[in-house]
PDB file of C-alpha atoms in Angstrom:
ATOM      1  CA  UNK A   1      -0.058  -0.450  -0.038  1.00 67.00           C
ATOM      2  CA  UNK A   2       1.175   3.271  -0.626  1.00 86.00           C
ATOM      3  CA  UNK A   3       1.698   6.536   1.707  1.00 91.00           C
ATOM      4  CA  UNK A   4      -1.297   8.234  -0.797  1.00 91.00           C
ATOM      5  CA  UNK A   5      -3.107   4.893  -0.111  1.00 91.00           C
ATOM      6  CA  UNK A   6      -2.619   5.281   3.786  1.00 93.00           C
ATOM      7  CA  UNK A   7      -3.442   8.992   4.147  1.00 94.00           C
ATOM      8  CA  UNK A   8      -7.032   8.116   1.709  1.00 94.00           C
ATOM      9  CA  UNK A   9      -7.532   5.597   4.400  1.00 94.00           C
ATOM     10  CA  UNK A  10      -7.270   8.186   7.263  1.00 96.00           C
ATOM     11  CA  UNK A  11      -9.230  11.109   5.401  1.00 96.00           C
ATOM     12  CA  UNK A  12     -12.961   9.751   6.780  1.00 97.00           C
ATOM     13  CA  UNK A  13     -16.352  10.344   5.492  1.00 97.00           C
ATOM     14  CA  UNK A  14     -18.414  12.195   7.864  1.00 97.00           C
ATOM     15  CA  UNK A  15     -22.211  10.704   7.557  1.00 97.00           C
ATOM     16  CA  UNK A  16     -23.505  12.852  10.260  1.00 97.00           C
ATOM     17  CA  UNK A  17     -22.764  15.169  13.421  1.00 96.00           C
ATOM     18  CA  UNK A  18     -20.175  12.921  15.154  1.00 97.00           C
ATOM     19  CA  UNK A  19     -20.140  10.443  13.237  1.00 98.00           C
ATOM     20  CA  UNK A  20     -17.755   9.043  10.632  1.00 98.00           C
ATOM     21  CA  UNK A  21     -16.911   6.145   7.991  1.00 97.00           C
ATOM     22  CA  UNK A  22     -13.553   4.396   7.236  1.00 96.00           C
ATOM     23  CA  UNK A  23     -12.737   1.754   5.164  1.00 93.00           C
ATOM     24  CA  UNK A  24      -9.672  -0.823   4.629  1.00 90.00           C
ATOM     25  CA  UNK A  25      -7.445  -1.707   1.879  1.00 87.00           C
ATOM     26  CA  UNK A  26      -8.377  -4.517  -0.173  1.00 76.00           C
ATOM     27  CA  UNK A  27      -5.416  -6.942   0.779  1.00 69.00           C
ATOM     28  CA  UNK A  28      -4.866  -9.619   2.098  1.00 55.00           C
ATOM     29  CA  UNK A  29      -5.319  -9.281   5.262  1.00 64.00           C
ATOM     30  CA  UNK A  30      -7.806 -12.002   7.687  1.00 68.00           C
ATOM     31  CA  UNK A  31      -8.782  -8.758  10.016  1.00 80.00           C
ATOM     32  CA  UNK A  32      -8.163  -4.967  10.258  1.00 88.00           C
ATOM     33  CA  UNK A  33      -4.958  -3.599  11.110  1.00 90.00           C
ATOM     34  CA  UNK A  34      -5.118  -2.188  14.623  1.00 91.00           C
ATOM     35  CA  UNK A  35      -2.954   0.610  13.978  1.00 93.00           C
ATOM     36  CA  UNK A  36      -5.150   1.302  10.888  1.00 95.00           C
ATOM     37  CA  UNK A  37      -8.739   1.724  13.347  1.00 96.00           C
ATOM     38  CA  UNK A  38      -6.644   3.979  16.197  1.00 97.00           C
ATOM     39  CA  UNK A  39      -5.247   5.890  13.812  1.00 97.00           C
ATOM     40  CA  UNK A  40      -8.999   6.456  12.187  1.00 97.00           C
ATOM     41  CA  UNK A  41     -11.026   6.709  15.391  1.00 98.00           C
ATOM     42  CA  UNK A  42      -8.155   9.848  16.169  1.00 98.00           C
ATOM     43  CA  UNK A  43      -9.089  11.219  12.787  1.00 98.00           C
ATOM     44  CA  UNK A  44     -13.071  11.001  13.945  1.00 98.00           C
ATOM     45  CA  UNK A  45     -12.134  12.534  17.257  1.00 98.00           C
ATOM     46  CA  UNK A  46      -9.733  15.180  16.066  1.00 97.00           C
ATOM     47  CA  UNK A  47     -12.327  15.981  13.485  1.00 97.00           C
ATOM     48  CA  UNK A  48     -14.493  17.452  16.140  1.00 98.00           C
ATOM     49  CA  UNK A  49     -11.876  19.739  18.173  1.00 97.00           C
ATOM     50  CA  UNK A  50     -10.378  22.914  17.269  1.00 94.00           C
ATOM     51  CA  UNK A  51      -7.164  22.819  15.441  1.00 92.00           C
ATOM     52  CA  UNK A  52      -5.271  24.777  18.255  1.00 93.00           C
ATOM     53  CA  UNK A  53      -6.023  22.242  20.704  1.00 96.00           C
ATOM     54  CA  UNK A  54      -3.385  19.416  19.536  1.00 97.00           C
ATOM     55  CA  UNK A  55      -3.986  15.471  21.130  1.00 98.00           C
ATOM     56  CA  UNK A  56      -1.619  14.842  24.311  1.00 98.00           C
ATOM     57  CA  UNK A  57      -2.889  11.008  25.099  1.00 98.00           C
ATOM     58  CA  UNK A  58      -4.925   8.644  23.972  1.00 98.00           C
ATOM     59  CA  UNK A  59      -6.252   5.085  25.562  1.00 98.00           C
ATOM     60  CA  UNK A  60      -7.788   2.509  23.384  1.00 98.00           C
ATOM     61  CA  UNK A  61      -9.070  -1.240  23.605  1.00 98.00           C
ATOM     62  CA  UNK A  62      -9.219  -3.262  20.828  1.00 97.00           C
ATOM     63  CA  UNK A  63     -12.370  -5.373  21.572  1.00 96.00           C
ATOM     64  CA  UNK A  64     -13.316  -7.417  17.999  1.00 95.00           C
ATOM     65  CA  UNK A  65     -11.276  -8.474  15.102  1.00 92.00           C
ATOM     66  CA  UNK A  66     -12.376  -6.222  12.515  1.00 92.00           C
ATOM     67  CA  UNK A  67     -13.944  -6.971   9.065  1.00 92.00           C
ATOM     68  CA  UNK A  68     -11.729  -5.589   6.359  1.00 91.00           C
ATOM     69  CA  UNK A  69     -14.514  -6.345   3.804  1.00 91.00           C
ATOM     70  CA  UNK A  70     -17.134  -4.013   5.176  1.00 94.00           C
ATOM     71  CA  UNK A  71     -17.031   0.280   6.336  1.00 95.00           C
ATOM     72  CA  UNK A  72     -16.410   1.105  10.074  1.00 97.00           C
ATOM     73  CA  UNK A  73     -18.214   3.561  11.457  1.00 98.00           C
ATOM     74  CA  UNK A  74     -17.375   5.570  14.056  1.00 98.00           C
ATOM     75  CA  UNK A  75     -19.068   7.551  16.699  1.00 98.00           C
ATOM     76  CA  UNK A  76     -17.756  10.544  18.803  1.00 98.00           C
ATOM     77  CA  UNK A  77     -19.199  11.353  21.891  1.00 98.00           C
ATOM     78  CA  UNK A  78     -18.133  14.864  23.233  1.00 98.00           C
ATOM     79  CA  UNK A  79     -17.118  14.188  26.684  1.00 98.00           C
ATOM     80  CA  UNK A  80     -15.984  17.643  27.818  1.00 97.00           C
ATOM     81  CA  UNK A  81     -15.203  20.701  26.501  1.00 96.00           C
ATOM     82  CA  UNK A  82     -13.397  22.599  28.970  1.00 95.00           C
ATOM     83  CA  UNK A  83     -10.903  25.845  29.160  1.00 94.00           C
ATOM     84  CA  UNK A  84      -7.880  24.307  28.776  1.00 95.00           C
ATOM     85  CA  UNK A  85      -8.699  20.274  27.941  1.00 97.00           C
ATOM     86  CA  UNK A  86     -11.108  18.562  25.138  1.00 98.00           C
ATOM     87  CA  UNK A  87     -11.808  14.989  25.471  1.00 98.00           C
ATOM     88  CA  UNK A  88     -13.381  13.227  23.301  1.00 98.00           C
ATOM     89  CA  UNK A  89     -14.613   8.705  23.320  1.00 98.00           C
ATOM     90  CA  UNK A  90     -14.608   7.163  20.057  1.00 98.00           C
ATOM     91  CA  UNK A  91     -16.184   4.250  19.185  1.00 98.00           C
ATOM     92  CA  UNK A  92     -15.696   1.844  16.460  1.00 98.00           C
ATOM     93  CA  UNK A  93     -18.765  -0.270  14.876  1.00 98.00           C
ATOM     94  CA  UNK A  94     -19.233  -3.345  12.300  1.00 97.00           C
ATOM     95  CA  UNK A  95     -22.001  -5.490  11.729  1.00 96.00           C
ATOM     96  CA  UNK A  96     -23.993  -3.742  15.018  1.00 96.00           C
ATOM     97  CA  UNK A  97     -21.099  -4.269  17.440  1.00 97.00           C
ATOM     98  CA  UNK A  98     -18.399  -2.023  18.738  1.00 98.00           C
ATOM     99  CA  UNK A  99     -15.177  -3.427  17.655  1.00 97.00           C
ATOM    100  CA  UNK A 100     -12.840  -0.917  19.091  1.00 98.00           C
ATOM    101  CA  UNK A 101     -13.181   2.198  21.663  1.00 98.00           C
ATOM    102  CA  UNK A 102     -10.436   5.058  21.680  1.00 98.00           C
ATOM    103  CA  UNK A 103     -10.671   7.997  24.273  1.00 98.00           C
ATOM    104  CA  UNK A 104      -8.394  10.576  23.747  1.00 98.00           C
ATOM    105  CA  UNK A 105      -7.474  14.614  25.312  1.00 98.00           C
ATOM    106  CA  UNK A 106      -6.699  17.441  23.821  1.00 98.00           C
ATOM    107  CA  UNK A 107      -4.941  20.370  25.616  1.00 97.00           C
ATOM    108  CA  UNK A 108      -4.373  23.667  24.661  1.00 92.00           C
ATOM    109  CA  UNK A 109      -0.438  24.162  24.347  1.00 91.00           C
ATOM    110  CA  UNK A 110       0.781  25.798  27.690  1.00 93.00           C
ATOM    111  CA  UNK A 111       4.377  26.818  29.147  1.00 94.00           C
ATOM    112  CA  UNK A 112       6.072  24.659  32.058  1.00 94.00           C
ATOM    113  CA  UNK A 113       8.408  22.670  33.305  1.00 95.00           C
ATOM    114  CA  UNK A 114      10.467  20.396  31.105  1.00 94.00           C
ATOM    115  CA  UNK A 115      12.486  17.617  30.689  1.00 96.00           C
ATOM    116  CA  UNK A 116      13.545  14.407  28.946  1.00 96.00           C
ATOM    117  CA  UNK A 117      15.826  11.159  28.704  1.00 96.00           C
ATOM    118  CA  UNK A 118      18.357  10.957  26.183  1.00 96.00           C
ATOM    119  CA  UNK A 119      17.996   9.001  23.029  1.00 95.00           C
ATOM    120  CA  UNK A 120      19.979   5.735  22.646  1.00 93.00           C
ATOM    121  CA  UNK A 121      22.717   5.938  20.336  1.00 93.00           C
ATOM    122  CA  UNK A 122      22.766   4.534  17.239  1.00 93.00           C
ATOM    123  CA  UNK A 123      23.493   4.356  13.582  1.00 93.00           C
ATOM    124  CA  UNK A 124      21.729   7.154  11.777  1.00 94.00           C
ATOM    125  CA  UNK A 125      18.736   5.992   9.413  1.00 94.00           C
ATOM    126  CA  UNK A 126      19.987   6.691   6.212  1.00 92.00           C
ATOM    127  CA  UNK A 127      22.998   4.628   7.166  1.00 93.00           C
ATOM    128  CA  UNK A 128      20.614   1.474   7.287  1.00 92.00           C
ATOM    129  CA  UNK A 129      19.080  -0.459   4.165  1.00 86.00           C
ATOM    130  CA  UNK A 130      15.396  -0.935   4.068  1.00 83.00           C
ATOM    131  CA  UNK A 131      14.793  -4.587   4.562  1.00 79.00           C
ATOM    132  CA  UNK A 132      14.125  -6.599   0.983  1.00 70.00           C
ATOM    133  CA  UNK A 133      11.286  -8.477   2.076  1.00 67.00           C
ATOM    134  CA  UNK A 134       7.536  -7.520   0.256  1.00 60.00           C
ATOM    135  CA  UNK A 135       5.743  -6.555   3.475  1.00 63.00           C
ATOM    136  CA  UNK A 136       8.515  -3.331   3.820  1.00 65.00           C
ATOM    137  CA  UNK A 137       8.882  -2.794  -0.087  1.00 64.00           C
ATOM    138  CA  UNK A 138       5.007  -2.096  -0.630  1.00 71.00           C
ATOM    139  CA  UNK A 139       4.533  -0.453   3.395  1.00 85.00           C
ATOM    140  CA  UNK A 140       3.703   3.107   3.372  1.00 92.00           C
ATOM    141  CA  UNK A 141       5.988   3.325   6.474  1.00 94.00           C
ATOM    142  CA  UNK A 142       9.923   3.236   5.409  1.00 93.00           C
ATOM    143  CA  UNK A 143      11.026   1.066   8.285  1.00 93.00           C
ATOM    144  CA  UNK A 144      15.296   0.640   8.849  1.00 93.00           C
ATOM    145  CA  UNK A 145      15.806  -1.694  11.788  1.00 92.00           C
ATOM    146  CA  UNK A 146      19.209  -1.192  14.223  1.00 90.00           C
ATOM    147  CA  UNK A 147      20.116  -5.239  13.916  1.00 73.00           C
ATOM    148  CA  UNK A 148      18.509  -7.844  11.993  1.00 61.00           C
ATOM    149  CA  UNK A 149      15.260  -7.026  10.421  1.00 55.00           C
ATOM    150  CA  UNK A 150      12.110  -8.988  11.110  1.00 52.00           C
ATOM    151  CA  UNK A 151      11.853 -11.327   7.871  1.00 46.00           C
ATOM    152  CA  UNK A 152      15.751 -12.753   8.492  1.00 52.00           C
ATOM    153  CA  UNK A 153      15.660 -16.486   8.301  1.00 45.00           C
ATOM    154  CA  UNK A 154      15.086 -18.486  12.019  1.00 42.00           C
ATOM    155  CA  UNK A 155      14.288 -15.175  13.607  1.00 44.00           C
ATOM    156  CA  UNK A 156      17.707 -13.501  13.886  1.00 44.00           C
ATOM    157  CA  UNK A 157      15.840 -10.305  14.791  1.00 43.00           C
ATOM    158  CA  UNK A 158      14.683 -12.002  18.022  1.00 38.00           C
ATOM    159  CA  UNK A 159      18.148 -12.910  19.010  1.00 41.00           C
ATOM    160  CA  UNK A 160      19.778  -9.285  19.756  1.00 48.00           C
ATOM    161  CA  UNK A 161      19.428  -6.911  22.525  1.00 59.00           C
ATOM    162  CA  UNK A 162      16.105  -6.424  24.936  1.00 76.00           C
ATOM    163  CA  UNK A 163      15.287  -3.181  22.706  1.00 87.00           C
ATOM    164  CA  UNK A 164      13.998  -3.287  19.268  1.00 91.00           C
ATOM    165  CA  UNK A 165      15.158  -0.010  17.764  1.00 94.00           C
ATOM    166  CA  UNK A 166      13.317   1.080  14.667  1.00 95.00           C
ATOM    167  CA  UNK A 167      13.961   4.023  12.692  1.00 97.00           C
ATOM    168  CA  UNK A 168      10.833   4.865  11.058  1.00 96.00           C
ATOM    169  CA  UNK A 169       9.282   7.618   8.777  1.00 97.00           C
ATOM    170  CA  UNK A 170       6.479   8.156   6.168  1.00 96.00           C
ATOM    171  CA  UNK A 171       7.493   6.750   3.074  1.00 93.00           C
ATOM    172  CA  UNK A 172       6.998  10.240   1.223  1.00 93.00           C
ATOM    173  CA  UNK A 173       6.064  13.901   2.102  1.00 94.00           C
ATOM    174  CA  UNK A 174       3.429  14.422   4.055  1.00 95.00           C
ATOM    175  CA  UNK A 175       1.186  17.857   3.914  1.00 94.00           C
ATOM    176  CA  UNK A 176       1.350  20.535   6.853  1.00 94.00           C
ATOM    177  CA  UNK A 177      -1.658  19.018   9.141  1.00 95.00           C
ATOM    178  CA  UNK A 178      -0.541  17.988  12.725  1.00 95.00           C
ATOM    179  CA  UNK A 179      -3.753  15.904  13.262  1.00 96.00           C
ATOM    180  CA  UNK A 180      -2.378  13.813  10.318  1.00 97.00           C
ATOM    181  CA  UNK A 181       1.184  13.136  11.624  1.00 97.00           C
ATOM    182  CA  UNK A 182      -0.042  12.260  15.231  1.00 98.00           C
ATOM    183  CA  UNK A 183      -2.407   9.645  13.581  1.00 97.00           C
ATOM    184  CA  UNK A 184       0.192   8.178  10.804  1.00 97.00           C
ATOM    185  CA  UNK A 185       2.211   7.753  13.919  1.00 97.00           C
ATOM    186  CA  UNK A 186      -0.119   5.996  15.564  1.00 97.00           C
ATOM    187  CA  UNK A 187      -0.827   3.624  12.912  1.00 96.00           C
ATOM    188  CA  UNK A 188       2.940   3.453  12.966  1.00 95.00           C
ATOM    189  CA  UNK A 189       3.010   2.421  16.541  1.00 96.00           C
ATOM    190  CA  UNK A 190       0.865  -0.516  16.335  1.00 93.00           C
ATOM    191  CA  UNK A 191       3.472  -1.980  13.564  1.00 92.00           C
ATOM    192  CA  UNK A 192       6.356  -3.433  15.504  1.00 91.00           C
ATOM    193  CA  UNK A 193       5.897  -2.729  19.154  1.00 93.00           C
ATOM    194  CA  UNK A 194       4.801  -6.302  20.095  1.00 90.00           C
ATOM    195  CA  UNK A 195       7.563  -7.990  18.512  1.00 90.00           C
ATOM    196  CA  UNK A 196       9.634  -6.886  21.514  1.00 90.00           C
ATOM    197  CA  UNK A 197       8.000  -9.615  23.607  1.00 90.00           C
ATOM    198  CA  UNK A 198       8.724 -11.679  21.375  1.00 89.00           C
ATOM    199  CA  UNK A 199      12.574 -10.853  21.226  1.00 86.00           C
ATOM    200  CA  UNK A 200      13.028 -11.381  24.882  1.00 85.00           C
ATOM    201  CA  UNK A 201      11.957 -15.460  24.409  1.00 84.00           C
ATOM    202  CA  UNK A 202      13.344 -15.909  20.664  1.00 82.00           C
ATOM    203  CA  UNK A 203      10.582 -16.120  19.396  1.00 81.00           C
ATOM    204  CA  UNK A 204       9.380 -14.963  15.820  1.00 79.00           C
ATOM    205  CA  UNK A 205       5.687 -14.024  14.178  1.00 77.00           C
ATOM    206  CA  UNK A 206       7.224 -16.341  11.199  1.00 79.00           C
ATOM    207  CA  UNK A 207       8.115 -19.734  13.031  1.00 81.00           C
ATOM    208  CA  UNK A 208       4.610 -21.262  12.256  1.00 80.00           C
ATOM    209  CA  UNK A 209       4.045 -21.130  16.397  1.00 84.00           C
ATOM    210  CA  UNK A 210       3.277 -18.027  17.385  1.00 86.00           C
ATOM    211  CA  UNK A 211       0.252 -15.839  17.022  1.00 87.00           C
ATOM    212  CA  UNK A 212      -0.828 -12.385  18.973  1.00 86.00           C
ATOM    213  CA  UNK A 213      -3.142  -9.793  18.965  1.00 89.00           C
ATOM    214  CA  UNK A 214      -2.962  -6.331  20.229  1.00 92.00           C
ATOM    215  CA  UNK A 215      -5.112  -5.746  23.276  1.00 95.00           C
ATOM    216  CA  UNK A 216      -5.053  -2.320  24.608  1.00 97.00           C
ATOM    217  CA  UNK A 217      -2.843   0.802  23.090  1.00 97.00           C
ATOM    218  CA  UNK A 218      -1.951   3.952  24.817  1.00 98.00           C
ATOM    219  CA  UNK A 219       0.069   6.822  23.751  1.00 98.00           C
ATOM    220  CA  UNK A 220       1.247  10.298  25.108  1.00 98.00           C
ATOM    221  CA  UNK A 221       2.010  12.842  22.522  1.00 98.00           C
ATOM    222  CA  UNK A 222       4.608  15.123  24.305  1.00 98.00           C
ATOM    223  CA  UNK A 223       5.937  17.614  21.657  1.00 97.00           C
ATOM    224  CA  UNK A 224       5.616  18.731  17.683  1.00 96.00           C
ATOM    225  CA  UNK A 225       6.840  16.385  15.434  1.00 97.00           C
ATOM    226  CA  UNK A 226       6.175  15.236  11.542  1.00 97.00           C
ATOM    227  CA  UNK A 227       5.955  11.753  10.519  1.00 97.00           C
ATOM    228  CA  UNK A 228       7.487  12.629   6.993  1.00 97.00           C
ATOM    229  CA  UNK A 229      10.903  13.334   9.131  1.00 98.00           C
ATOM    230  CA  UNK A 230      12.895   9.960  10.832  1.00 98.00           C
ATOM    231  CA  UNK A 231      12.211   8.733  13.979  1.00 98.00           C
ATOM    232  CA  UNK A 232      14.080   6.637  16.007  1.00 98.00           C
ATOM    233  CA  UNK A 233      11.200   3.845  17.715  1.00 97.00           C
ATOM    234  CA  UNK A 234      12.888   2.578  21.278  1.00 96.00           C
ATOM    235  CA  UNK A 235      10.817  -0.619  22.175  1.00 96.00           C
ATOM    236  CA  UNK A 236      11.230  -3.414  25.008  1.00 95.00           C
ATOM    237  CA  UNK A 237       9.122  -5.394  26.992  1.00 94.00           C
ATOM    238  CA  UNK A 238       9.193  -4.803  30.948  1.00 94.00           C
ATOM    239  CA  UNK A 239       7.204  -8.590  31.760  1.00 94.00           C
ATOM    240  CA  UNK A 240       4.827 -11.279  29.758  1.00 91.00           C
ATOM    241  CA  UNK A 241       2.629 -13.428  31.896  1.00 93.00           C
ATOM    242  CA  UNK A 242      -0.685 -15.184  31.065  1.00 92.00           C
ATOM    243  CA  UNK A 243       0.169 -14.864  27.370  1.00 90.00           C
ATOM    244  CA  UNK A 244      -0.167 -11.460  27.605  1.00 94.00           C
ATOM    245  CA  UNK A 245       3.033  -9.396  27.113  1.00 93.00           C
ATOM    246  CA  UNK A 246       3.490  -5.594  28.084  1.00 96.00           C
ATOM    247  CA  UNK A 247       5.780  -3.189  25.848  1.00 96.00           C
ATOM    248  CA  UNK A 248       6.705   0.002  25.776  1.00 97.00           C
ATOM    249  CA  UNK A 249       8.184   2.673  23.616  1.00 97.00           C
ATOM    250  CA  UNK A 250       9.624   5.967  22.958  1.00 98.00           C
ATOM    251  CA  UNK A 251      10.048   7.856  20.008  1.00 98.00           C
ATOM    252  CA  UNK A 252      12.893  10.601  19.255  1.00 98.00           C
ATOM    253  CA  UNK A 253      13.344  12.919  16.255  1.00 98.00           C
ATOM    254  CA  UNK A 254      16.993  12.466  14.623  1.00 96.00           C
ATOM    255  CA  UNK A 255      17.451  15.372  16.880  1.00 97.00           C
ATOM    256  CA  UNK A 256      16.792  13.130  19.911  1.00 97.00           C
ATOM    257  CA  UNK A 257      13.794  14.891  21.477  1.00 98.00           C
ATOM    258  CA  UNK A 258      11.274  12.805  22.477  1.00 98.00           C
ATOM    259  CA  UNK A 259       8.320  13.284  21.103  1.00 98.00           C
ATOM    260  CA  UNK A 260       6.003  10.311  21.597  1.00 98.00           C
ATOM    261  CA  UNK A 261       5.354   7.702  24.463  1.00 98.00           C
ATOM    262  CA  UNK A 262       3.906   4.052  24.072  1.00 98.00           C
ATOM    263  CA  UNK A 263       2.513   1.464  25.984  1.00 98.00           C
ATOM    264  CA  UNK A 264       0.536  -1.710  24.508  1.00 97.00           C
ATOM    265  CA  UNK A 265      -0.190  -5.023  26.134  1.00 97.00           C
ATOM    266  CA  UNK A 266      -0.630  -7.637  23.611  1.00 94.00           C
ATOM    267  CA  UNK A 267      -1.730 -11.385  23.151  1.00 93.00           C
ATOM    268  CA  UNK A 268       1.335 -13.676  22.585  1.00 90.00           C
ATOM    269  CA  UNK A 269       0.019 -17.220  22.085  1.00 90.00           C
ATOM    270  CA  UNK A 270       2.622 -20.071  21.603  1.00 87.00           C
ATOM    271  CA  UNK A 271       2.253 -23.715  20.206  1.00 83.00           C
ATOM    272  CA  UNK A 272       4.257 -26.160  22.251  1.00 71.00           C
TER     273      UNK A 272
END
């Protein structure tokens, strides 16, 4: 899928006040990609909020698998419009059932104390080759792995460090729309995050024994950024138990500025 197609997917159709409709790409997927529904839900929420209040956090639950053959209807509940903060709750619906819910908070920027952790020392993105697997060649997000790529034989990538370090950016230029940039990062944040759980156990999605799905997803947007500039996605997993793994990620600009934090719990099942 080309970047233009992804941008088009995120351009929801408004069918009524607080009601939007999205679609899925026509590809091989048996269920809707979690990052897609999260990104579309954030678009729906953002379309009901003034442009001078950017999103600062979202919390979402994946409830049922999405059907890529039918549209997704997004309903927006305008929970609160305060002096500094705006809150929205979005439900994604297919076949009369809720498949996904998202709560998002928007904040009018204001001055305050600032600090951030340092970015890990890694090679520049432009010195790392793009993986040759067709999944990456056709992906609207350009991914460069610091270490073996996810399609390497025998799951070599999971044998590396506990941190899963990936440079990423939109595979093309984007318009100056801050909401689009955060929604694209929301989409991209779900591409590789659960890999950090697998690498702790030497597992791979390609080993024929491992399957999984996103259960919930949370993001905090600390500072403005562009999704068409290189971003370092530093991912790791502090724990896994009960067939569920917790993964955390931090997103840095090339200049080393921390712009996004991510936490996700995912289902990880293995056949023994």
